[in-house]
PDB file of C-alpha atoms in Angstrom:
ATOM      1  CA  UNK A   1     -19.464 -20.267   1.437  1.00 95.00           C
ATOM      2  CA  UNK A   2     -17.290 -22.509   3.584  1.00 96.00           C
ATOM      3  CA  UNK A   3     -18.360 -25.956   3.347  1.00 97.00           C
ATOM      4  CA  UNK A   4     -17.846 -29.873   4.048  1.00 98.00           C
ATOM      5  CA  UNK A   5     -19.930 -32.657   2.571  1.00 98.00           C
ATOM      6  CA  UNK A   6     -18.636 -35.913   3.668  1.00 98.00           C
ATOM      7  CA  UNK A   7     -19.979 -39.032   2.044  1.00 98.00           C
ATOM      8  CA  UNK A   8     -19.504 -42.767   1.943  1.00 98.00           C
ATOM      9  CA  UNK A   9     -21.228 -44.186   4.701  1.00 97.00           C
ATOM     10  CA  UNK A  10     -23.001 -47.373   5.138  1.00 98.00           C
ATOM     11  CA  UNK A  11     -23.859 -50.820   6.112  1.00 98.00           C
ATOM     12  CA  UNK A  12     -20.743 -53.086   6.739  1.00 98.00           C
ATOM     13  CA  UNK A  13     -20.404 -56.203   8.216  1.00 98.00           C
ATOM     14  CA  UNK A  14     -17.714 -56.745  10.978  1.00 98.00           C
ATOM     15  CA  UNK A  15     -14.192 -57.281   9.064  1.00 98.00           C
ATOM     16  CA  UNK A  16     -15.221 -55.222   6.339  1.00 98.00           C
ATOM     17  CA  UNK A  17     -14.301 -52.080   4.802  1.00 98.00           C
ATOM     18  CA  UNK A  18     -15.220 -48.926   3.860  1.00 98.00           C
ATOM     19  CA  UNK A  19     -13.771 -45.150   2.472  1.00 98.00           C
ATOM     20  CA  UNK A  20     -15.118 -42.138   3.484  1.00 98.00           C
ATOM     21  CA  UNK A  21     -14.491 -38.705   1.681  1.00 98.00           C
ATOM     22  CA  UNK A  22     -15.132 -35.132   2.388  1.00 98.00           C
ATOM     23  CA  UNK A  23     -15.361 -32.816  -0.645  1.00 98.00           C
ATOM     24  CA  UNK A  24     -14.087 -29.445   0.561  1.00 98.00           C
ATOM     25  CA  UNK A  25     -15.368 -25.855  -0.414  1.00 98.00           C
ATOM     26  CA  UNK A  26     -14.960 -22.245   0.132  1.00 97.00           C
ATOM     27  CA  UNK A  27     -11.571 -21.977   1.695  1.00 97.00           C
ATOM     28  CA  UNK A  28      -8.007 -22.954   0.562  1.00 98.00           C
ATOM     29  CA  UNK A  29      -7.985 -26.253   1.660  1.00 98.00           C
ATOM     30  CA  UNK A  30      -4.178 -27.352   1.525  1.00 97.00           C
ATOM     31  CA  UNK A  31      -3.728 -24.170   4.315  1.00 97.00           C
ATOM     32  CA  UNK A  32      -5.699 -26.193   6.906  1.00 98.00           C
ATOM     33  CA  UNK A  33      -5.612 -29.248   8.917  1.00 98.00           C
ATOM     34  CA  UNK A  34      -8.436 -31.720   9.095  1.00 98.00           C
ATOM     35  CA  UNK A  35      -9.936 -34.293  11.456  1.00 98.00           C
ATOM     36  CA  UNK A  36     -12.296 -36.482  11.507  1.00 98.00           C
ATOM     37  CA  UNK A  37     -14.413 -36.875  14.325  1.00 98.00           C
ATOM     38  CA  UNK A  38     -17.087 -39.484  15.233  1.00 98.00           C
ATOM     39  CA  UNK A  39     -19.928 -39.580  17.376  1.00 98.00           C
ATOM     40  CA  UNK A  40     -21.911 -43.364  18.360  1.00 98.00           C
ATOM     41  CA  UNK A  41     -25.718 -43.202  18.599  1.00 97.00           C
ATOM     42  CA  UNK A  42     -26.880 -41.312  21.707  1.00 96.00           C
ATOM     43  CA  UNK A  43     -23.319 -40.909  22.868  1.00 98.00           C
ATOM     44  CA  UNK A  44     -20.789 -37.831  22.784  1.00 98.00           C
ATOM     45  CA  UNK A  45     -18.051 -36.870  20.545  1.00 98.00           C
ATOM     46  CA  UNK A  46     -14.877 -38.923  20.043  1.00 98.00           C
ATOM     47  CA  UNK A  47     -11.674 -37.424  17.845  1.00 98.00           C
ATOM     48  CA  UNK A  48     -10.707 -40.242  15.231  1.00 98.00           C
ATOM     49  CA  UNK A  49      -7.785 -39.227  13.425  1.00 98.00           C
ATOM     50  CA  UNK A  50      -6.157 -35.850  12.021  1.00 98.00           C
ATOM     51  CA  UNK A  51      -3.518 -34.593   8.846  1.00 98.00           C
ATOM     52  CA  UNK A  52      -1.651 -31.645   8.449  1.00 97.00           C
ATOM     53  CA  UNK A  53      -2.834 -29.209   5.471  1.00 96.00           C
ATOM     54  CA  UNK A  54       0.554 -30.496   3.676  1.00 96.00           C
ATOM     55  CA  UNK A  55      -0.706 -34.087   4.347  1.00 96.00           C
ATOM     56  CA  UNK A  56       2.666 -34.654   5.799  1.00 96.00           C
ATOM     57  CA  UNK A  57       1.475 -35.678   9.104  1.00 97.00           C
ATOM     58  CA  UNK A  58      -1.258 -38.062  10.266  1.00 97.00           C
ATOM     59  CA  UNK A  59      -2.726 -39.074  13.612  1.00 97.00           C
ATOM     60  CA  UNK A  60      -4.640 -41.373  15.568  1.00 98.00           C
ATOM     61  CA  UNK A  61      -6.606 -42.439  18.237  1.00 98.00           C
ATOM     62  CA  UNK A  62      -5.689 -45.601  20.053  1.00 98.00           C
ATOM     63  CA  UNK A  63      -9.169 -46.976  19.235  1.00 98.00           C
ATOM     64  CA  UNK A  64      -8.570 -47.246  15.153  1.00 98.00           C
ATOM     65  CA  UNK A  65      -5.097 -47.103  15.163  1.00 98.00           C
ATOM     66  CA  UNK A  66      -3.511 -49.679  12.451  1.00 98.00           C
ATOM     67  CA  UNK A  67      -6.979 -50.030  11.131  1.00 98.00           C
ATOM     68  CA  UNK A  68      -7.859 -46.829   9.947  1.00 98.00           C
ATOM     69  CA  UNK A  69      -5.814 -44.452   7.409  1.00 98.00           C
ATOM     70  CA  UNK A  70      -6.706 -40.627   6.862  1.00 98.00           C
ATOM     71  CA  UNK A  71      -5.118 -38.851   3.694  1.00 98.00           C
ATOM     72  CA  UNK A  72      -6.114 -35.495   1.889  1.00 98.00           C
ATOM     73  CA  UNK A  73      -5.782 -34.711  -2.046  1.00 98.00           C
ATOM     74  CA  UNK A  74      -5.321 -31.000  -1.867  1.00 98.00           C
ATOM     75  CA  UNK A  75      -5.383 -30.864  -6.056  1.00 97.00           C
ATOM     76  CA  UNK A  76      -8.949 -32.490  -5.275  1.00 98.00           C
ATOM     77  CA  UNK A  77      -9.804 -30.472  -1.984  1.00 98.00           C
ATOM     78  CA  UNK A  78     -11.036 -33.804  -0.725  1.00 98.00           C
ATOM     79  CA  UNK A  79     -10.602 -35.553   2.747  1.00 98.00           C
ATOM     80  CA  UNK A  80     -10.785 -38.990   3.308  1.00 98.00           C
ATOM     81  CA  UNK A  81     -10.771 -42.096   5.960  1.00 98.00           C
ATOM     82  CA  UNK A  82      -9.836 -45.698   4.994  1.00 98.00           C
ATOM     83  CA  UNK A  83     -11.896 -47.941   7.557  1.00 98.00           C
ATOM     84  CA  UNK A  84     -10.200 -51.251   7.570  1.00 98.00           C
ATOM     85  CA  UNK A  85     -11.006 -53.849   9.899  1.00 98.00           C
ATOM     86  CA  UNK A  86     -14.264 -52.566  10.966  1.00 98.00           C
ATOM     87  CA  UNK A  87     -15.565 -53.521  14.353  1.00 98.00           C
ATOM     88  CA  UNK A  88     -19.412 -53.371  16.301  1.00 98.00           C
ATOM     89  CA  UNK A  89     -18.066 -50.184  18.140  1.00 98.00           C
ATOM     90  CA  UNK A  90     -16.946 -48.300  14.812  1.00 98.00           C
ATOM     91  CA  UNK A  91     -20.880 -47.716  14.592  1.00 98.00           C
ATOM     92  CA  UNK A  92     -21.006 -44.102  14.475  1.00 98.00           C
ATOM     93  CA  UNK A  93     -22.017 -40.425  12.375  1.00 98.00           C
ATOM     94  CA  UNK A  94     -18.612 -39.780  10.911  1.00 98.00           C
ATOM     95  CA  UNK A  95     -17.790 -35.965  10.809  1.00 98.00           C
ATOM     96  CA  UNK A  96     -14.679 -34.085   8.803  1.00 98.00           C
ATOM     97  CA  UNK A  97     -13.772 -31.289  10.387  1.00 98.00           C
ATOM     98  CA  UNK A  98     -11.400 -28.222   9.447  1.00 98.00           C
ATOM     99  CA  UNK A  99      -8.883 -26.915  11.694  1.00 98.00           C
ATOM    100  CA  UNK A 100      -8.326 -23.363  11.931  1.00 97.00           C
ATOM    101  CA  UNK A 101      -4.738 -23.621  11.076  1.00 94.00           C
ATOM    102  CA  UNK A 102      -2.314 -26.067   9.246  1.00 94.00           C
ATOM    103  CA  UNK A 103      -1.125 -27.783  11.780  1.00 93.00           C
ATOM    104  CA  UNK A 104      -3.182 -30.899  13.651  1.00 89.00           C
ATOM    105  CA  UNK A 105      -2.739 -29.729  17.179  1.00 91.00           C
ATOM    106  CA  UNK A 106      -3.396 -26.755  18.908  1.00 94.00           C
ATOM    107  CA  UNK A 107      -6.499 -25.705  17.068  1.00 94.00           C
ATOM    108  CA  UNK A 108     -10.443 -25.499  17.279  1.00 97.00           C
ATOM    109  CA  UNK A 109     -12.484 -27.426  14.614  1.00 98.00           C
ATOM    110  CA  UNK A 110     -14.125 -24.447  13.050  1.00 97.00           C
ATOM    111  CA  UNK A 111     -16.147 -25.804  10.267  1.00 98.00           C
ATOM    112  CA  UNK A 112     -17.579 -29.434  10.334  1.00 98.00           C
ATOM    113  CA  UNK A 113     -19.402 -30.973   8.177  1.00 98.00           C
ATOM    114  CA  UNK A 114     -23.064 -32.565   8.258  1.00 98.00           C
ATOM    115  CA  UNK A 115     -21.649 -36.067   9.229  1.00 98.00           C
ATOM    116  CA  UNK A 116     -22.261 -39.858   7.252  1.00 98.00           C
ATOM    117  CA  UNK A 117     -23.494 -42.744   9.297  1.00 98.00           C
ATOM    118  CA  UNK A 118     -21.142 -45.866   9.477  1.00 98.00           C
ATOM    119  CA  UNK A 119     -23.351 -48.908  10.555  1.00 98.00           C
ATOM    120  CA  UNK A 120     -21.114 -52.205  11.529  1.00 98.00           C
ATOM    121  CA  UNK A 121     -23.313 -54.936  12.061  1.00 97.00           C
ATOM    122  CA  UNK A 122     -24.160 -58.251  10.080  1.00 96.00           C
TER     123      UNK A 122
ATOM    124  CA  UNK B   1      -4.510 -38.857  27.090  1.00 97.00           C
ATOM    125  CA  UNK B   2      -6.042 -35.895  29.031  1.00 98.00           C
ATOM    126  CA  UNK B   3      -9.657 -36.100  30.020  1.00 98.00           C
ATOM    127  CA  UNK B   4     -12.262 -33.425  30.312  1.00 98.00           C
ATOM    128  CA  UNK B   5     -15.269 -33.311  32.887  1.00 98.00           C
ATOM    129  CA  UNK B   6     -18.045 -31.171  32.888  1.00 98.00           C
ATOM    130  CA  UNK B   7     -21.135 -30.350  35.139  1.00 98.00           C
ATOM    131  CA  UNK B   8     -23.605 -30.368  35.114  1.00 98.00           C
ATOM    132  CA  UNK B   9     -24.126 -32.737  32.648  1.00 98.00           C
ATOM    133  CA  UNK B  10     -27.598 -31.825  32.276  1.00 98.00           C
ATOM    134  CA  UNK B  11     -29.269 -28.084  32.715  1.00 96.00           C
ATOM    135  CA  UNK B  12     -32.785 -27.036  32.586  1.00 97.00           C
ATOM    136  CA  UNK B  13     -33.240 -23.092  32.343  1.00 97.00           C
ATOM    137  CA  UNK B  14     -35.774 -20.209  31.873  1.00 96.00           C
ATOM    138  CA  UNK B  15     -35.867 -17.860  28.896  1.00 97.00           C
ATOM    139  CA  UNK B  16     -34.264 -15.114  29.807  1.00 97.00           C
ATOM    140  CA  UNK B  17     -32.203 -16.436  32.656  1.00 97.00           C
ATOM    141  CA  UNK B  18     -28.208 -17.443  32.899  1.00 97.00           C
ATOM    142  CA  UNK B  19     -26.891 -20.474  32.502  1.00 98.00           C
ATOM    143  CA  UNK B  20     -23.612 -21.068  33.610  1.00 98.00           C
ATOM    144  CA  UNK B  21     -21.136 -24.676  32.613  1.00 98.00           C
ATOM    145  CA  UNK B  22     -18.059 -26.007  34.433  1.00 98.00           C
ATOM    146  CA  UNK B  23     -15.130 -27.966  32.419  1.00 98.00           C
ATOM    147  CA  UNK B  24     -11.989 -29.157  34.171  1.00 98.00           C
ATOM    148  CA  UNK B  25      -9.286 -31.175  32.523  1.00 98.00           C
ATOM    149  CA  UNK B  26      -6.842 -33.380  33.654  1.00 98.00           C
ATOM    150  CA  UNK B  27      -4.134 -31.667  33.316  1.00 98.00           C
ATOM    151  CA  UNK B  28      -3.284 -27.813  32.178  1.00 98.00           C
ATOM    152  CA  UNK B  29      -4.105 -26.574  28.621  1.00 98.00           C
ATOM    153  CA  UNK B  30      -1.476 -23.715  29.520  1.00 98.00           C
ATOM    154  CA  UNK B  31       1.209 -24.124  26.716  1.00 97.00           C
ATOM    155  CA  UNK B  32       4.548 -22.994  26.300  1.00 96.00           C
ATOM    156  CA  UNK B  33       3.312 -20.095  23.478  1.00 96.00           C
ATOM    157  CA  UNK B  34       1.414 -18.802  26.804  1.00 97.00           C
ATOM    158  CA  UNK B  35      -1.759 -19.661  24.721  1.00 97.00           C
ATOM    159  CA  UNK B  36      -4.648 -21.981  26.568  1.00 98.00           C
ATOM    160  CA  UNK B  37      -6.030 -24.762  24.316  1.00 98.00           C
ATOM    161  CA  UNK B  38      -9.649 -25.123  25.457  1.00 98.00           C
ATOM    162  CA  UNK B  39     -12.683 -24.669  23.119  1.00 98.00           C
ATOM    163  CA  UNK B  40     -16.729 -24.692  23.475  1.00 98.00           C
ATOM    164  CA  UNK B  41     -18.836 -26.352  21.333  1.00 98.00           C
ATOM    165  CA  UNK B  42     -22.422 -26.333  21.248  1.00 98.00           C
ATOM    166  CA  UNK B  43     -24.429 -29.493  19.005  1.00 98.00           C
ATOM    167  CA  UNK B  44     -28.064 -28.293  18.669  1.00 98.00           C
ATOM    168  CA  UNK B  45     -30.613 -31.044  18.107  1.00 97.00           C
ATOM    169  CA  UNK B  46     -30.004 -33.279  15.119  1.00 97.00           C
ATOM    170  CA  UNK B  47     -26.956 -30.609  13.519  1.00 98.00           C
ATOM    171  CA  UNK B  48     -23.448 -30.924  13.658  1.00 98.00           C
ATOM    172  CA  UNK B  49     -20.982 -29.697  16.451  1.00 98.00           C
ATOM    173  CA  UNK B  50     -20.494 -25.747  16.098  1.00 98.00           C
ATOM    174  CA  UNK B  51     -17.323 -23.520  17.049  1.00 98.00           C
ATOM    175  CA  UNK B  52     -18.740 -21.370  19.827  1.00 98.00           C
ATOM    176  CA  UNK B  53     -15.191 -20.387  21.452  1.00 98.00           C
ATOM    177  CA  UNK B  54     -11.716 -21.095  21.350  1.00 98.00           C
ATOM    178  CA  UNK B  55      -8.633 -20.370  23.205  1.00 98.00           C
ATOM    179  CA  UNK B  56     -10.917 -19.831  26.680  1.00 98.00           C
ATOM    180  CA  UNK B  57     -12.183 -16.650  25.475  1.00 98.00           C
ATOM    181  CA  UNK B  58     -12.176 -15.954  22.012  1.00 98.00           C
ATOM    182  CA  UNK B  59     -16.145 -15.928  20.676  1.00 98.00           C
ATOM    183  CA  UNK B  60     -16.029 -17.498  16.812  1.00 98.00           C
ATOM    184  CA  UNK B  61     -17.509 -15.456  14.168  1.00 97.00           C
ATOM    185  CA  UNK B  62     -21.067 -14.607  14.326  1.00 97.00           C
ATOM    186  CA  UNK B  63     -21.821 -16.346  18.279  1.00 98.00           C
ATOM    187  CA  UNK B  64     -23.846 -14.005  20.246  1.00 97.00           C
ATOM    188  CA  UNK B  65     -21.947 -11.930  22.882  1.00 97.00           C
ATOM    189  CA  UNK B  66     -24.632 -13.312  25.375  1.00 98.00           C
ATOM    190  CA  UNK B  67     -21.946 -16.811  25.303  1.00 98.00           C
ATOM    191  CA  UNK B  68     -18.120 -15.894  27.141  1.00 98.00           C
ATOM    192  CA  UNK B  69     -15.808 -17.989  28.376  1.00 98.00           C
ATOM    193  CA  UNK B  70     -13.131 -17.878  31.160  1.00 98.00           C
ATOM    194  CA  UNK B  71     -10.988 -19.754  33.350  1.00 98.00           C
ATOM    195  CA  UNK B  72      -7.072 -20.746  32.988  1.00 97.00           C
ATOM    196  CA  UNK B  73      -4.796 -24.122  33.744  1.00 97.00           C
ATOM    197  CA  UNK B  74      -7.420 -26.882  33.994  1.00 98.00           C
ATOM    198  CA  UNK B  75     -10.805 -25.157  35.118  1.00 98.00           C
ATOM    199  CA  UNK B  76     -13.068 -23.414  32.838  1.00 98.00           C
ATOM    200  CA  UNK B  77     -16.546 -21.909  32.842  1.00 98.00           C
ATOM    201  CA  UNK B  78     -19.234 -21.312  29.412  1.00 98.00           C
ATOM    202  CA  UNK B  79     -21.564 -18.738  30.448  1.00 98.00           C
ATOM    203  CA  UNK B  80     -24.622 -17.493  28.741  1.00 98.00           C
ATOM    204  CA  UNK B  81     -25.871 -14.422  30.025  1.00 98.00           C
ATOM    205  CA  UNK B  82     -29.350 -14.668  28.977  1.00 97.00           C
ATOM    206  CA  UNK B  83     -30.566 -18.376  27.266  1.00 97.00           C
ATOM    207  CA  UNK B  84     -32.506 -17.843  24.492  1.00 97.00           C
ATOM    208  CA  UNK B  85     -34.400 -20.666  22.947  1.00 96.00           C
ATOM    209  CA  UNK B  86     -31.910 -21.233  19.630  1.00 97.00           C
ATOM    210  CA  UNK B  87     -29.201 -22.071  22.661  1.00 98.00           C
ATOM    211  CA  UNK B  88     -30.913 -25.631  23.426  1.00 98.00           C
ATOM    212  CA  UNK B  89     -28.557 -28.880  22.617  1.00 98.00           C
ATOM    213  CA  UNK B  90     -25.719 -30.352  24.044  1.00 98.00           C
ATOM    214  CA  UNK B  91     -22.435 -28.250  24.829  1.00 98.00           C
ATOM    215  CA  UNK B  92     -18.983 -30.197  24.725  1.00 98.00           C
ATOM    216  CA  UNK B  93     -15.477 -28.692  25.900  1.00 98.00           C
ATOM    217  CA  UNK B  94     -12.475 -29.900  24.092  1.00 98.00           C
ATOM    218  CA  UNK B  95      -8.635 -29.430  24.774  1.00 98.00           C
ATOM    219  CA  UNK B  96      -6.610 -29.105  21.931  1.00 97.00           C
ATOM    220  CA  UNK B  97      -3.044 -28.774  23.420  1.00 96.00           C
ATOM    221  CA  UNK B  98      -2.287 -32.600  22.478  1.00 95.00           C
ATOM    222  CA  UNK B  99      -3.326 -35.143  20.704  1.00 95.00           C
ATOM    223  CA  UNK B 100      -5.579 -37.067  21.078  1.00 97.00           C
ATOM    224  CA  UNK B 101      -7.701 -34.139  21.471  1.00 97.00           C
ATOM    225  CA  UNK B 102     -10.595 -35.227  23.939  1.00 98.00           C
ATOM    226  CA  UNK B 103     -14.389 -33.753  24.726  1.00 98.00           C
ATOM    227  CA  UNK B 104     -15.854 -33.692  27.950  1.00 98.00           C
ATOM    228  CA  UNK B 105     -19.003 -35.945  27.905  1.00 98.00           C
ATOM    229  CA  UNK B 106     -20.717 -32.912  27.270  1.00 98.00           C
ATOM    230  CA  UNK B 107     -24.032 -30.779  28.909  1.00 98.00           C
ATOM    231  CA  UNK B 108     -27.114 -30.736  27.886  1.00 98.00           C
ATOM    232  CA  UNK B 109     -29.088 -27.648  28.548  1.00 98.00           C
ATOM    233  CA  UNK B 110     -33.096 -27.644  27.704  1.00 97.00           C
ATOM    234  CA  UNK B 111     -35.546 -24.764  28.408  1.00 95.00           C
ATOM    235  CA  UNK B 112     -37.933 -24.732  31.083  1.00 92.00           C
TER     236      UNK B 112
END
């Protein structure tokens, strides 16, 4: 069975830091891009960042740009998001999600996972 | 970036009944491949975002052939022939021909 599990998530003040991770299952992971995408409390979705299936290429939104890094260990099928800098407004359910080819653009999120919450307040 | 719309942004419907959701972007999702980069997701209450259709048209494995898509360049329709009671939650569109990729603010269709 295809499957994400993404875990990580927490309380952290503003400033702080925190590393999420998505343990991947079911597929060959290094074949397919990944994004993560994030959703606030009672509000819609918002795409975060994305990485080829190499991991050669990474991209971001505006919004976490400098402050957030995404990076893959294919030997570990296992995504993850360094959260740096964390603001109010990073408060959020975090979601990985696989792309239905290798490349970050250009395809539909196919499989996502069940989401960690990401709480930035002191 | 591009941005999506949709409307309604709410929809109340009988069992039984269609239901029928408008998405325009801000620019086309026409690329050079002749592909169109547009894609319906539905988020059921309190469960992650589900592929329900890409490239316009295309249903994702195992979605109902009650839910098609159409349109082309920057409008695009989600129709459901018959809502069923499973097809409650909130349905986003989302354009994938550049990055940032961006949702509309998304519909959210209840049963009467």
């Amino acid at each position: 069975e295809v499957q994400l599990l993404e875990s990580g998530g927490g309380l952290v003040q503003p400033g702080g830091s925190l590393r999420l991770s998505c343990a991947a299952s079911g597929f060959t992971f290094s074949s397919y891009a990944m994004s993560w995408v994030r959703q606030a409390p009672g509000k819609g979705l918002e795409w975060v960042s994305a990485i080829s299936g190499s991991g050669g290429s990474t991209y971001y939104a505006d919004s976490v740009k400098g402050r957030f890094t995404i990076s893959r260990d294919n030997s570990k099928n296992t995504l993850y998001l360094e959260m740096n800098s964390l603001r109010a407004e990073d408060t959020a359910v975090y979601y990985c999600a696989k792309a239905q080819g290798p490349y970050a653009v250009r395809y539909a999120f196919d499989i996502w996972g069940q989401g960690t919450m990401v709480t930035v307040s002191s | 970036d591009i941005v999506m719309t949709q409307t309604p942004l709410s929809l109340s419907v009988t069992p039984g009944q269609p239901a029928s959701i408008s998405c325009k972007s801000s620019q086309s999702l026409l690329y050079s491949d002749g592909k169109t980069y547009l894609y319906w997701y539905l988020q059921k209450p309190g469960q992650s975002p589900q592929l329900l259709i890409y490239e316009v048209s295309s249903r994702f494995s195992g979605v109902p052939d009650r839910f098609s898509g159409s349109g082309s360049g920057t409008d695009f329709t989600l129709k459901i022939s018959r809502v069923e009671a499973e097809d409650v939650g909130v349905y986003y569109c989302m354009q994938g021909i550049h990055l940032p990729s961006t949702f509309g603010p998304g519909t959210k269709v209840d049963i009467k």
